[in-house]
Coordinates of C-alpha atoms and ligand atoms in Angstrom, one line a residue:
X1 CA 29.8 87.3 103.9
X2 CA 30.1 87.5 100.1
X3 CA 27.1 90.0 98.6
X4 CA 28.1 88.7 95.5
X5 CA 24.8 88.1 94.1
X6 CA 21.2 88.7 95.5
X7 CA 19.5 85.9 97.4
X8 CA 16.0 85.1 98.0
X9 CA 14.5 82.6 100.7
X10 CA 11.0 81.5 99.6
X11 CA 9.1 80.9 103.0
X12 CA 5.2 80.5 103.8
X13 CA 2.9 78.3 105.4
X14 CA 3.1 74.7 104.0
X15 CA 1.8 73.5 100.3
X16 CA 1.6 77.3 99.2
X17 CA 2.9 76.9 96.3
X18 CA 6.6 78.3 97.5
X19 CA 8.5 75.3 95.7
X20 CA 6.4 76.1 92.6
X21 CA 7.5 79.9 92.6
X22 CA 10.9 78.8 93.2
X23 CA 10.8 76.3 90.4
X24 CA 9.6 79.4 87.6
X25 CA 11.5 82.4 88.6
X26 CA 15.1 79.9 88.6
X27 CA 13.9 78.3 85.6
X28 CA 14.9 74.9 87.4
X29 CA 12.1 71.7 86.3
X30 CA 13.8 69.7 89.2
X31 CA 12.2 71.5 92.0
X32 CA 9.7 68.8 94.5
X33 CA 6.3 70.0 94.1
X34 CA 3.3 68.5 95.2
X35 CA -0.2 68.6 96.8
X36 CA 0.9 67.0 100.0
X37 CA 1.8 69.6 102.2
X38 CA 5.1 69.0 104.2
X39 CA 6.5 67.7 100.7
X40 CA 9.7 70.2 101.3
X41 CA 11.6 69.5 104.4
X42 CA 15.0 71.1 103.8
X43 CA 16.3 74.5 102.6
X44 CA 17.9 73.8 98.9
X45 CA 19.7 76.2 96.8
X46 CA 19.0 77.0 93.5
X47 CA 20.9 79.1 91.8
X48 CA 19.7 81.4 88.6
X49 CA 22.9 80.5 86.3
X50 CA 23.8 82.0 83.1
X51 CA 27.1 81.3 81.3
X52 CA 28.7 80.2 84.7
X53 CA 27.5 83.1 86.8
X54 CA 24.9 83.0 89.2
X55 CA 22.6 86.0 88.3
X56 CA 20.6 85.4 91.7
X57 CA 19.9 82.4 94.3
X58 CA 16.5 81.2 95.2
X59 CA 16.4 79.0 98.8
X60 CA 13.2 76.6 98.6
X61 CA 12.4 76.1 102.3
X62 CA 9.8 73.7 104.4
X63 CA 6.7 75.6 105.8
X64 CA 6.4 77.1 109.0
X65 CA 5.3 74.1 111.5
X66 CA 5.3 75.8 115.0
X67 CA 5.1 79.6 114.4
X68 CA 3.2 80.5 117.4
X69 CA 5.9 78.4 120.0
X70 CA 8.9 79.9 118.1
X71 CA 7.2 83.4 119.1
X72 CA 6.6 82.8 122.6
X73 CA 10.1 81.6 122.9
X74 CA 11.3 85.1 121.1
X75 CA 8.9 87.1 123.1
X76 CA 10.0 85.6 126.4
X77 CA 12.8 88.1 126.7
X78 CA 12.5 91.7 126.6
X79 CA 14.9 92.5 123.3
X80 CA 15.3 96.2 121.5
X81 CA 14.9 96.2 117.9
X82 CA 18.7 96.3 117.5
X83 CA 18.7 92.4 118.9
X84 CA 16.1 91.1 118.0
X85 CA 17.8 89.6 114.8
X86 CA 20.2 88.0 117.2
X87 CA 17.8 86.3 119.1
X88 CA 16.6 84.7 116.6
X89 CA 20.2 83.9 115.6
X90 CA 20.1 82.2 119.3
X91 CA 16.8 80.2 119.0
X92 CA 18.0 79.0 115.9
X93 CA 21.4 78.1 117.7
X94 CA 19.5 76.5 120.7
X95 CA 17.2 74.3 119.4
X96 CA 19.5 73.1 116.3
X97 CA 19.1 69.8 117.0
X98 CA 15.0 70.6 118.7
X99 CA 13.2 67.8 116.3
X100 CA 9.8 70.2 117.0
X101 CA 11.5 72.9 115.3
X102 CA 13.5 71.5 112.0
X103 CA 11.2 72.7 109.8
X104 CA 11.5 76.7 111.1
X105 CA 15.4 76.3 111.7
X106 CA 16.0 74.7 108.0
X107 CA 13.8 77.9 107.0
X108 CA 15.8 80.2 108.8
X109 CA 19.3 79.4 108.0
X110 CA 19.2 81.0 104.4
X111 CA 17.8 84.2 106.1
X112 CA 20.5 84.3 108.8
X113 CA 22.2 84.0 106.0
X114 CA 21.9 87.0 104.5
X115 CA 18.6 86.1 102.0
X116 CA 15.8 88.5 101.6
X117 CA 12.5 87.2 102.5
X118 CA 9.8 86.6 100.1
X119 CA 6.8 85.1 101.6
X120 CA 4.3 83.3 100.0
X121 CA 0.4 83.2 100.8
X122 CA -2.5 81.6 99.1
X123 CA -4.6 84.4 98.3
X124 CA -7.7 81.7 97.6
X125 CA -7.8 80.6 101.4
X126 CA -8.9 83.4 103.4
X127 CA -7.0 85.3 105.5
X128 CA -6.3 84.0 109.5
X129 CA -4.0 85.6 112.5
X130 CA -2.8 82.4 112.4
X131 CA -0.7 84.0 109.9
X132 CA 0.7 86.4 112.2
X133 CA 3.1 84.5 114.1
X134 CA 5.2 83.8 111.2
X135 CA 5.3 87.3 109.2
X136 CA 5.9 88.4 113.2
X137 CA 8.6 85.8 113.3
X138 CA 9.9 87.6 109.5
X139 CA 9.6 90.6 111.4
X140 CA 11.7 89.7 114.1
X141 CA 15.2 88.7 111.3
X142 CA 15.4 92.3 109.9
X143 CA 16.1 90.8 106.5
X144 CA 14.3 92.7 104.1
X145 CA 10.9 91.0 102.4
X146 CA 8.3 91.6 100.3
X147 CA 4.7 89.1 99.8
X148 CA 3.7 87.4 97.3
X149 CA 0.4 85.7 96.7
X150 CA -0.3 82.8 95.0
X151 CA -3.9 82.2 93.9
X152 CA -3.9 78.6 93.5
X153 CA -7.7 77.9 93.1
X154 CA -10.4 80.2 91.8
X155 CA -11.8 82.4 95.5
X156 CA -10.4 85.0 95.8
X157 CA -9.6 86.6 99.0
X158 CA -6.5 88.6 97.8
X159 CA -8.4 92.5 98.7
X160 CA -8.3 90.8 103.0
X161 CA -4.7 89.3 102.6
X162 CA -3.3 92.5 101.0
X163 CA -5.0 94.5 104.1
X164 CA -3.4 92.2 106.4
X165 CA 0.0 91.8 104.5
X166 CA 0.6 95.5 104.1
X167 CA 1.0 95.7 108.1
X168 CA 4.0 93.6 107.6
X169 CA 5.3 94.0 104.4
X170 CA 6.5 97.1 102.6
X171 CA 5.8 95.0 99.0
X172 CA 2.5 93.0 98.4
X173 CA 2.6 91.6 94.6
X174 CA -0.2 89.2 93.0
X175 CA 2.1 86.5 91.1
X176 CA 1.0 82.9 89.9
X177 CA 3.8 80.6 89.2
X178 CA 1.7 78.2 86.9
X179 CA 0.6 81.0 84.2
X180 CA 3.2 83.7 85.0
X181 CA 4.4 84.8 81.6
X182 CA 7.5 86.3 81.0
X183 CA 6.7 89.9 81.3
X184 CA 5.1 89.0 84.9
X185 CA 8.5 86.8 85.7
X186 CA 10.4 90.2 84.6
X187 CA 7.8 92.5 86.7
X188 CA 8.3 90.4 89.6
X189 CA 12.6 90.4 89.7
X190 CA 11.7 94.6 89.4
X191 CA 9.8 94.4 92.8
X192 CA 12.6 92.2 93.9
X193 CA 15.8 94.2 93.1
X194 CA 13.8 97.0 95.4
X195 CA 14.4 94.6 98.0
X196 CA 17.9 96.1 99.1
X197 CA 19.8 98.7 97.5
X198 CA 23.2 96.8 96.7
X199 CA 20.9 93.9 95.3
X200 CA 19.3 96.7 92.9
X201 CA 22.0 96.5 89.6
X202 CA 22.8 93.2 90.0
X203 CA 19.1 92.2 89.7
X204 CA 18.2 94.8 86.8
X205 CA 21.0 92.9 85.1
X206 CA 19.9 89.7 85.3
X207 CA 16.6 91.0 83.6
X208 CA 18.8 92.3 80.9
X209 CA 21.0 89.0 80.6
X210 CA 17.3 87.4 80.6
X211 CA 15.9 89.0 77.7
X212 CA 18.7 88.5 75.6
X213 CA 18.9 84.5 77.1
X214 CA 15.2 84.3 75.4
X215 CA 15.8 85.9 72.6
X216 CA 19.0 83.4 71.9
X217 CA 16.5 80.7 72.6
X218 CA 14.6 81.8 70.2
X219 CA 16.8 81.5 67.6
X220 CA 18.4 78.3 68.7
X221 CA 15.1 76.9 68.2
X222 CA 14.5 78.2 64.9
X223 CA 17.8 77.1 63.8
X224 CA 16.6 73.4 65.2
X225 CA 13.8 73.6 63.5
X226 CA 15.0 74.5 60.3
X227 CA 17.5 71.6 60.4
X228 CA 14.2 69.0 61.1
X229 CA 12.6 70.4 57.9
X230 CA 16.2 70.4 56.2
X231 CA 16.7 66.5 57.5
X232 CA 13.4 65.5 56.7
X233 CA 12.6 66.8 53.6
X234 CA 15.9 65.6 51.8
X235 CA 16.2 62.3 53.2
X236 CA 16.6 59.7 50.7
X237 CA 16.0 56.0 52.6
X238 CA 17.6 52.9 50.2
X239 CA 17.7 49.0 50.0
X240 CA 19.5 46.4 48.4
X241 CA 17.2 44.6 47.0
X242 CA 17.6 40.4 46.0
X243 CA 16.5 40.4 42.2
X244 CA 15.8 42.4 39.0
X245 CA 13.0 44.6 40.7
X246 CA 11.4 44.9 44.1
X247 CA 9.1 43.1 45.4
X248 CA 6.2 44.2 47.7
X249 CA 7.9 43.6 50.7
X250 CA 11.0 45.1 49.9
X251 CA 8.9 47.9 48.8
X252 CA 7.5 48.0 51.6
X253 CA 10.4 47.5 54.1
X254 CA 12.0 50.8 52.7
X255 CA 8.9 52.6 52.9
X256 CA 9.1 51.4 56.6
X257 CA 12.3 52.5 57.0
X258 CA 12.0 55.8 55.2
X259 CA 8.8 56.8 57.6
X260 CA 10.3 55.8 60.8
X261 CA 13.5 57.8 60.2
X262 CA 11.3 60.5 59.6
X263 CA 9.6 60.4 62.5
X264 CA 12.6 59.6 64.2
X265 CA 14.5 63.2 63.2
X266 CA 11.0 64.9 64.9
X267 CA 11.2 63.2 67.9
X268 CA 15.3 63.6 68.4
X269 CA 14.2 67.6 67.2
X270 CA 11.4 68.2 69.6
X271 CA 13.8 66.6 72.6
X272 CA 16.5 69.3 71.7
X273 CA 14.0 72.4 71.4
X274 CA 12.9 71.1 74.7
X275 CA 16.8 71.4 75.7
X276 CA 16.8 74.5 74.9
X277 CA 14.4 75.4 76.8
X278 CA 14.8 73.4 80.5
X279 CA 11.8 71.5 79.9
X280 CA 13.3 67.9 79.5
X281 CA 11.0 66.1 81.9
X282 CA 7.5 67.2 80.7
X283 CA 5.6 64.6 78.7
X284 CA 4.0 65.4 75.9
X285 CA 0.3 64.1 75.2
X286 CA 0.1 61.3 72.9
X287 CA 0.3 62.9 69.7
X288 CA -1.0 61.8 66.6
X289 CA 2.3 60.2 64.8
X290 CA 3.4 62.2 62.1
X291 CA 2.1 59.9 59.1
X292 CA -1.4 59.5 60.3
X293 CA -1.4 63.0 60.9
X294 CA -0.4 63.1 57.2
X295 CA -2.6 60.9 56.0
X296 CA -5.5 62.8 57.8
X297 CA -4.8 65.9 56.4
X298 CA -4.5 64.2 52.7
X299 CA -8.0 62.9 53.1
X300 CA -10.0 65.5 55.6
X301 CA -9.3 69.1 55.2
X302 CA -6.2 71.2 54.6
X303 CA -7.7 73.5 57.1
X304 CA -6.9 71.3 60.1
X305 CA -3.3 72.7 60.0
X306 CA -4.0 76.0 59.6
X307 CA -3.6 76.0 55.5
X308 CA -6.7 77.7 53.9
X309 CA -7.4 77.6 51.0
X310 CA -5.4 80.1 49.4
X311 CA -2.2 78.3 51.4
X312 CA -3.2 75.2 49.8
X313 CA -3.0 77.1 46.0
X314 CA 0.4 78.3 47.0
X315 CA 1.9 75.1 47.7
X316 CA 0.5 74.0 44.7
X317 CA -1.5 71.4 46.3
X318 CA -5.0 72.2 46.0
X319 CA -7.9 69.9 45.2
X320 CA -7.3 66.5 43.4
X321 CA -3.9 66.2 43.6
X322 CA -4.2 65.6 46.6
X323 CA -7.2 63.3 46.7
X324 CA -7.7 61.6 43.4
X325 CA -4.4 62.2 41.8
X326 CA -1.7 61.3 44.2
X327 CA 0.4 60.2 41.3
X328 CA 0.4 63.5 39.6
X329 CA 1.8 65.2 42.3
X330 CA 4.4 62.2 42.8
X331 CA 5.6 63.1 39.6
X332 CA 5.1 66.1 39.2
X333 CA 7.9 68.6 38.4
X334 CA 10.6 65.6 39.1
X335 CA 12.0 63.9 36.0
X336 CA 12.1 60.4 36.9
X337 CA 14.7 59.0 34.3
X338 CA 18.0 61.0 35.2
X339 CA 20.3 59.2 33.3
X340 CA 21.0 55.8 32.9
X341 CA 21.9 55.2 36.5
X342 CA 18.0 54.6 37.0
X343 CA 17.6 51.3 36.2
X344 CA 13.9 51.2 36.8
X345 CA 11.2 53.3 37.6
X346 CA 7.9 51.7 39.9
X347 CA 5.0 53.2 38.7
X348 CA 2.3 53.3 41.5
X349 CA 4.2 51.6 44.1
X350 CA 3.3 54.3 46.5
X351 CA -0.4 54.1 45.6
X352 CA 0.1 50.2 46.4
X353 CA 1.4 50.9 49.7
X354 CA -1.4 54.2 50.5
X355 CA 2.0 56.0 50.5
X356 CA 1.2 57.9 47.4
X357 CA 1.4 61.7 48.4
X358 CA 4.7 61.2 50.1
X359 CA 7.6 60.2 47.6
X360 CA 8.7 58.7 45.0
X361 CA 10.2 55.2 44.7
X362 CA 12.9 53.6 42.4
X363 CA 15.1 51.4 41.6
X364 CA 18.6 52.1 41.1
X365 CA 21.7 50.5 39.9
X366 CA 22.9 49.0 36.7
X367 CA 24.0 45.2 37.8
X368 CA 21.5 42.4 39.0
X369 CA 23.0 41.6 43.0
X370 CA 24.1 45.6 43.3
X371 CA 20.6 47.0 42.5
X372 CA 18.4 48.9 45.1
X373 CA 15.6 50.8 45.9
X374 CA 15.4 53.9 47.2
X375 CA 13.0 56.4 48.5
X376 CA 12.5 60.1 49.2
X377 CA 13.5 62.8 49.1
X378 CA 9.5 64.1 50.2
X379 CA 7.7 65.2 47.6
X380 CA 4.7 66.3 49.2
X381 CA 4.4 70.2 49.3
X382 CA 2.1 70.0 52.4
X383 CA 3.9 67.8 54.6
X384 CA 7.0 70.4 55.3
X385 CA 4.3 72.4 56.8
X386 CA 2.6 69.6 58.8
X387 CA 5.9 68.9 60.4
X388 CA 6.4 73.2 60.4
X389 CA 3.3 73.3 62.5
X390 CA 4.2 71.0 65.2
X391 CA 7.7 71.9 65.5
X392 CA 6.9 75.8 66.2
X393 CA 3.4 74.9 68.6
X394 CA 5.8 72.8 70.6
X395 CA 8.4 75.3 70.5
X396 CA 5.4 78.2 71.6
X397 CA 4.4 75.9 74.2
X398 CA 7.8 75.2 75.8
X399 CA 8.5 78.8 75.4
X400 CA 5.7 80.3 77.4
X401 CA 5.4 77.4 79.8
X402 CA 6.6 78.5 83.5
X403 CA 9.0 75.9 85.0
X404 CA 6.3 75.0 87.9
X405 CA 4.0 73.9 85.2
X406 CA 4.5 70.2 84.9
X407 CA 1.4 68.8 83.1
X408 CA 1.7 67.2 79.5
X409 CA 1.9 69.4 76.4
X410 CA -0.8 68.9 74.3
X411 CA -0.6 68.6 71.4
X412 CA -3.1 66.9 68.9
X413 CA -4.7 68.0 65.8
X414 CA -7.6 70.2 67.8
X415 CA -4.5 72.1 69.8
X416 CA -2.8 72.2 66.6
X417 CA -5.6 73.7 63.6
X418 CA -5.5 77.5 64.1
X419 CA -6.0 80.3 62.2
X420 CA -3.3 81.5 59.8
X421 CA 0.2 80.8 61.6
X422 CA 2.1 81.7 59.1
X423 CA 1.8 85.0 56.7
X424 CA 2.2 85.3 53.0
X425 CA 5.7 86.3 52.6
X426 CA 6.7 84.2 55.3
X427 CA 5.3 81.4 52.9
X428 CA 6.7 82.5 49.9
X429 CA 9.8 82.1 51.4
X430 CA 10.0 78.9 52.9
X431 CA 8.5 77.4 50.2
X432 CA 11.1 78.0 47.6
X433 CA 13.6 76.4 50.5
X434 CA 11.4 73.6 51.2
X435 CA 11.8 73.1 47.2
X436 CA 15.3 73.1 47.5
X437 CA 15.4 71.1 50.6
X438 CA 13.8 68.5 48.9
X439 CA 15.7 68.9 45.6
X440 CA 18.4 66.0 46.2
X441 CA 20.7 68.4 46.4
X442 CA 23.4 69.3 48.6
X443 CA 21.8 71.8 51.1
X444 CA 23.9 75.1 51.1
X445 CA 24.5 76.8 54.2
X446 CA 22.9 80.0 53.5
X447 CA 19.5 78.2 52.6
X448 CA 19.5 76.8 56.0
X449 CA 20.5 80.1 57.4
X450 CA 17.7 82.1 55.4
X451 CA 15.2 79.2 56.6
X452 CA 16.1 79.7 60.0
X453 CA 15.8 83.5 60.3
X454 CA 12.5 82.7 58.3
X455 CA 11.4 81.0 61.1
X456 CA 12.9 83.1 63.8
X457 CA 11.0 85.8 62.8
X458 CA 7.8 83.4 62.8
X459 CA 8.4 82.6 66.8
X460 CA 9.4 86.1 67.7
X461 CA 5.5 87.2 66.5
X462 CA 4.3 83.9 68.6
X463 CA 6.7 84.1 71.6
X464 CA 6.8 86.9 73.9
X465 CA 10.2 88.0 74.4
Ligands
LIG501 N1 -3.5 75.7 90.1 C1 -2.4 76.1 90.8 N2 -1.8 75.2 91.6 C2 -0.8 75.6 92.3 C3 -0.3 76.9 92.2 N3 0.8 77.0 93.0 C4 0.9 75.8 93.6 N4 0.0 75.0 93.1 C5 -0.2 73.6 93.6 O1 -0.2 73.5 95.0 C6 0.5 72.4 95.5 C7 1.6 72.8 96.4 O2 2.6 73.5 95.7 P1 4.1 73.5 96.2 O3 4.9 74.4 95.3 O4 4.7 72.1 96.3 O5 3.9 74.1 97.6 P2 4.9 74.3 98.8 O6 4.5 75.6 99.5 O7 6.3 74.2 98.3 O8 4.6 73.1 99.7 P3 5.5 72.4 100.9 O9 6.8 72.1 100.4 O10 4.7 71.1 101.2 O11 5.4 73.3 102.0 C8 1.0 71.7 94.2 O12 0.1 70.6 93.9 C9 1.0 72.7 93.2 O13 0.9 72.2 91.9 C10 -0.9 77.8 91.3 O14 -0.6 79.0 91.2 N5 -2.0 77.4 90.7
LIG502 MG1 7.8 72.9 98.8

C-alpha cells in the first residue's frame, strides 16, 4: 500500500456537516452538501492538489445507517485486539453486496484502506449513546482518529460531547467548516499530522506549501486587479459617425458602448479573482452596476466608499466639481485641441447625456465619411477608486470564505462603505498611476507592476495569510 501521502476519511452520523468539512480543508466548491440528511451515499476522493502533487486526500463518506447491527455482528465473536481490524475487514467482505449496510461498507472501505479517521459530531445536538456504536465500530478498525465537532446551530452542548468523545478519542478539536478562517484550517491540519507519525512531515508541509499558495493568491489577485483599473481607466471607446458632427444618438451609442465595456472588463475581472481562488460557482448578490453606483456616489456622499473628506481633496475632487461643475473637471488638466487631428470638440455632450463626470467626448478625423467619435479615456478621479473598492471587498471576501460556504457574496453599497480602506501613502501612490493609466498613453510595464505591489500590500493588511 503506497503511504505516499496522508489520508483522511470524514465519517459521522448523517447531515453533520462531514461533506461540508471535507469541502473547506480540500479547498474543493464541488462537494454535495445539503440539509437532507442521507444527501452523501458514496465514499469520494478528493484529493488536496498543489502543482500536480496531492498534499493529502480527504474521503467524503455517507453516515452511519445501522451502527448498532454492524456491532452486534462484530461482537458475536469473541476477537483479541490484534483481529479485531480483520473482522471488520470480514463484515465488510460479507455483506458487500448486504443493501442494509451500503452506507457503513462505502464508509469503511477508505479506512480499510489505510485513512485515518476523523469523525464528525454536531456539538449543537446533545450528546446520545446512540453515538456509541459507531465511535465503538471506529474503535474496532485500529486506524488512528481524532473528533471533530461541528456546531452548526447556536446550543451548545460541546462541554457533554467532549466528556463523551474523550473515552474514544485521543483528539477532540472544536472546528466549524462555514467560518473557519485560515489560521483555524492551519490549526486543524496540526492536530491532523499528530494523527500518525509517518503522516507528521508530509502534513507540516502541506501547511508550508499552503501558506505560500495564499500568499501567491494574493498577489495574482492584485496583479488582476491592477490590470481592471489599467483596462478601465485607459479605454478609449470610438464610432464612425455618418456626417460632419454627431448626433445625439451617435453620442449616445458610444457612450453606450464605452459604459458596457467598462462594466464588461469588471465582470470578466471579478470571474478571474474568483479563479484564483476556487470559488467559481458562488453567486454574487445583485450588485449595484458600476455606473449607478457612480452616479450615486457623484450625487450622495463621497463617504459611501469609504473616501472622507480629506480622500476626496486628494483626488482633487472635492465639493462642486463634482456636483455643480461636472464640466470643469471634464476638462480639467486635459487639453482638448491636440493638434489638428481633432476635428471637433462637443462641448457638454456628456452633461446632455448625465454622463458628465466620466469622460470626455470628441470628434476625430479630418475628412467628412472617415470622421468619428470617440470617448474615454475616464476622467473621473473617483471612479478608479469606486471600481478599487469592489475589486479588493470581492477579493477579501473570496479570500476568507471557506469552501463549504456557498451563500451569495454580498456586495452592495452598505457591505461596501467602510471606514478608511486604504492609507495615505497607499493613495498617493495609486493616484499618480491612475493618472497615468488614464493619460492615453501607452501603459509601461513597471507602472502596472508598481500598481500591483501597491495593491498587494493593500490585501495582505485585509487578508489573513
Ligand atoms: N450553519 C452551519 N451549517 C452547517 C455547518 N456544517 C454543516 N452545516 C449545514 O448542515 C447541513 C448538512 O451538511 P453536510 O455537510 O451536507 O452534512 P453531511 O454530514 O455530509 O450529511 P450527509 O451526507 O447527508 O450524511 C447543510 O445544510 C450544511 O449547510 C456549520 O458549521 N454551520
Ligand atoms: Mg455528506
Amino acid at each position: 500500500m503506497s503511504e505516499a501521502h496522508p489520508k483522511f476519511a470524514v465519517v459521522g452520523h448523517p447531515n453533520k456537516g462531514k461533506s461540508s468539512i471535507v469541502s473547506t480543508l480540500a479547498h474543493d466548491e464541488t462537494v454535495q452538501i445539503s440539509d437532507i440528511p442521507g444527501t452523501t451515499t458514496k465514499q469520494r476522493s478528493f484529493p488536496l492538489q498543489i502543482d500536480g502533487e496531492i498534499l493529502y486526500e480527504l474521503f467524503d463518506t455517507p453516515g452511519f445507517q445501522r451502527a448498532r447491527a454492524m456491532l452486534e455482528w462484530l461482537e458475536g465473536e469473541e476477537v483479541s485486539a490484534d483481529r479485531k481490524a480483520e473482522r471488520v475487514r470480514r463484515f465488510a467482505y460479507e455483506h458487500r453486496e448486504d443493501p442494509r449496510f451500503h452506507d457503513e461498507i462505502e464508509l469503511l472501505e477508505p479506512i480499510l484502506n489505510g485513512a485515518g479517521i476523523i469523525y464528525v459530531v454536531d456539538g449543537s445536538k446533545p450528546y446520545g449513546a446512540e453515538y456509541e456504536a459507531e465511535m465503538e465500530i471506529l474503535r474496532w478498525t485500529g486506524q488512528p482518529s481524532m473528533a471533530l465537532i461541528n456546531l452548526i446551530d447556536e446550543t451548545d452542548y460541546v462541554e457533554e460531547w467532549r466528556r463523551a468523545l474523550g473515552h474514544y478519542f485521543r483528539m477532540v478539536r472544536v472546528f466549524n467548516p462555514m467560518e473557519a478562517n485560515f489560521s483555524q484550517h492551519i490549526a486543524l491540519l496540526e492536530s491532523m499530522a499528530q494523527l500518525r507519525e509517518e503522516w507528521t512531515a508530509s502534513v507540516k508541509r502541506s501547511i508550508e506549501i499552503f501558506t505560500v499558495y495564499r500568499r501567491q493568491k494574493i498577489s495574482d489577485s492584485a496583479q488582476l486587479v491592477s490590470e481592471l483599473l489599467a483596462e478601465s481607466l485607459s479605454h478609449v471607446e470610438s464610432l464612425a459617425i455618418a456626417g460632419e458632427e454627431a448626433d445625439s444618438k451617435e453620442k449616445e451609442k458610444v457612450l453606450e458602448r464605452y459604459k458596457a465595456h467598462l462594466r464588461r472588463v469588471e465582470e470578466r475581472s471579478h470571474r478571474k479573482i474568483a479563479e484564483v481562488w476556487n470559488h467559481t460557482r458562488l453567486e454574487k448578490e445583485a450588485q449595484l452596476p458600476l455606473f449607478q453606483e457612480m452616479d450615486l456616489f457623484s450625487r450622495e456622499s463621497a463617504s459611501l466608499f469609504g473616501l472622507g473628506k480629506k480622500e476626496m481633496v486628494i483626488t482633487g475632487a472635492a465639493g462642486g466639481a463634482l456636483t455643480g461643475s461636472g464640466v470643469d473637471l471634464m476638462l480639467g488638466g486635459t487639453s482638448l485641441m491636440l493638434g489638428s487631428a481633432i476635428g471637433a470638440v462637443i462641448g457638454g455632450a456628456g452633461a446632455l447625456l448625465g454622463f458628465n463626470e466620466i469622460a470626455e467626448m470628441k470628434v476625430l478625423g479630418q475628412k467628412l465619411g472617415s470622421r468619428r467619435i470617440e470617448v474615454g479615456p475616464m476622467q473621473n478621479r473617483n471612479f478608479p477608486y469606486i471600481l478599487l473598492r469592489r475589486a479588493l471587498y470581492y477579493t477579501q471576501e473570496l479570500a476568507n470564505r471557506p469552501h463549504a460556504d456557498r451563500s451569495r457574496i454580498q456586495m452592495d453599497s452598505e457591505t461596501l462603505t467602510g471606514s478608511q480602506w486604504v492609507d495615505d501613502e497607499s493613495r498617493k501612490k495609486l493616484e499618480k498611476l491612475h493618472q497615468a493609466f488614464r493619460s492615453g498613453n501607452v501603459i509601461k510595464e513597471k507602472a502596472l507592476r508598481a500598481y500591483s505591489e501597491t495593491i498587494e500590500s493593500i490585501l495582505l493588511n485585509q487578508i489573513e495569510h
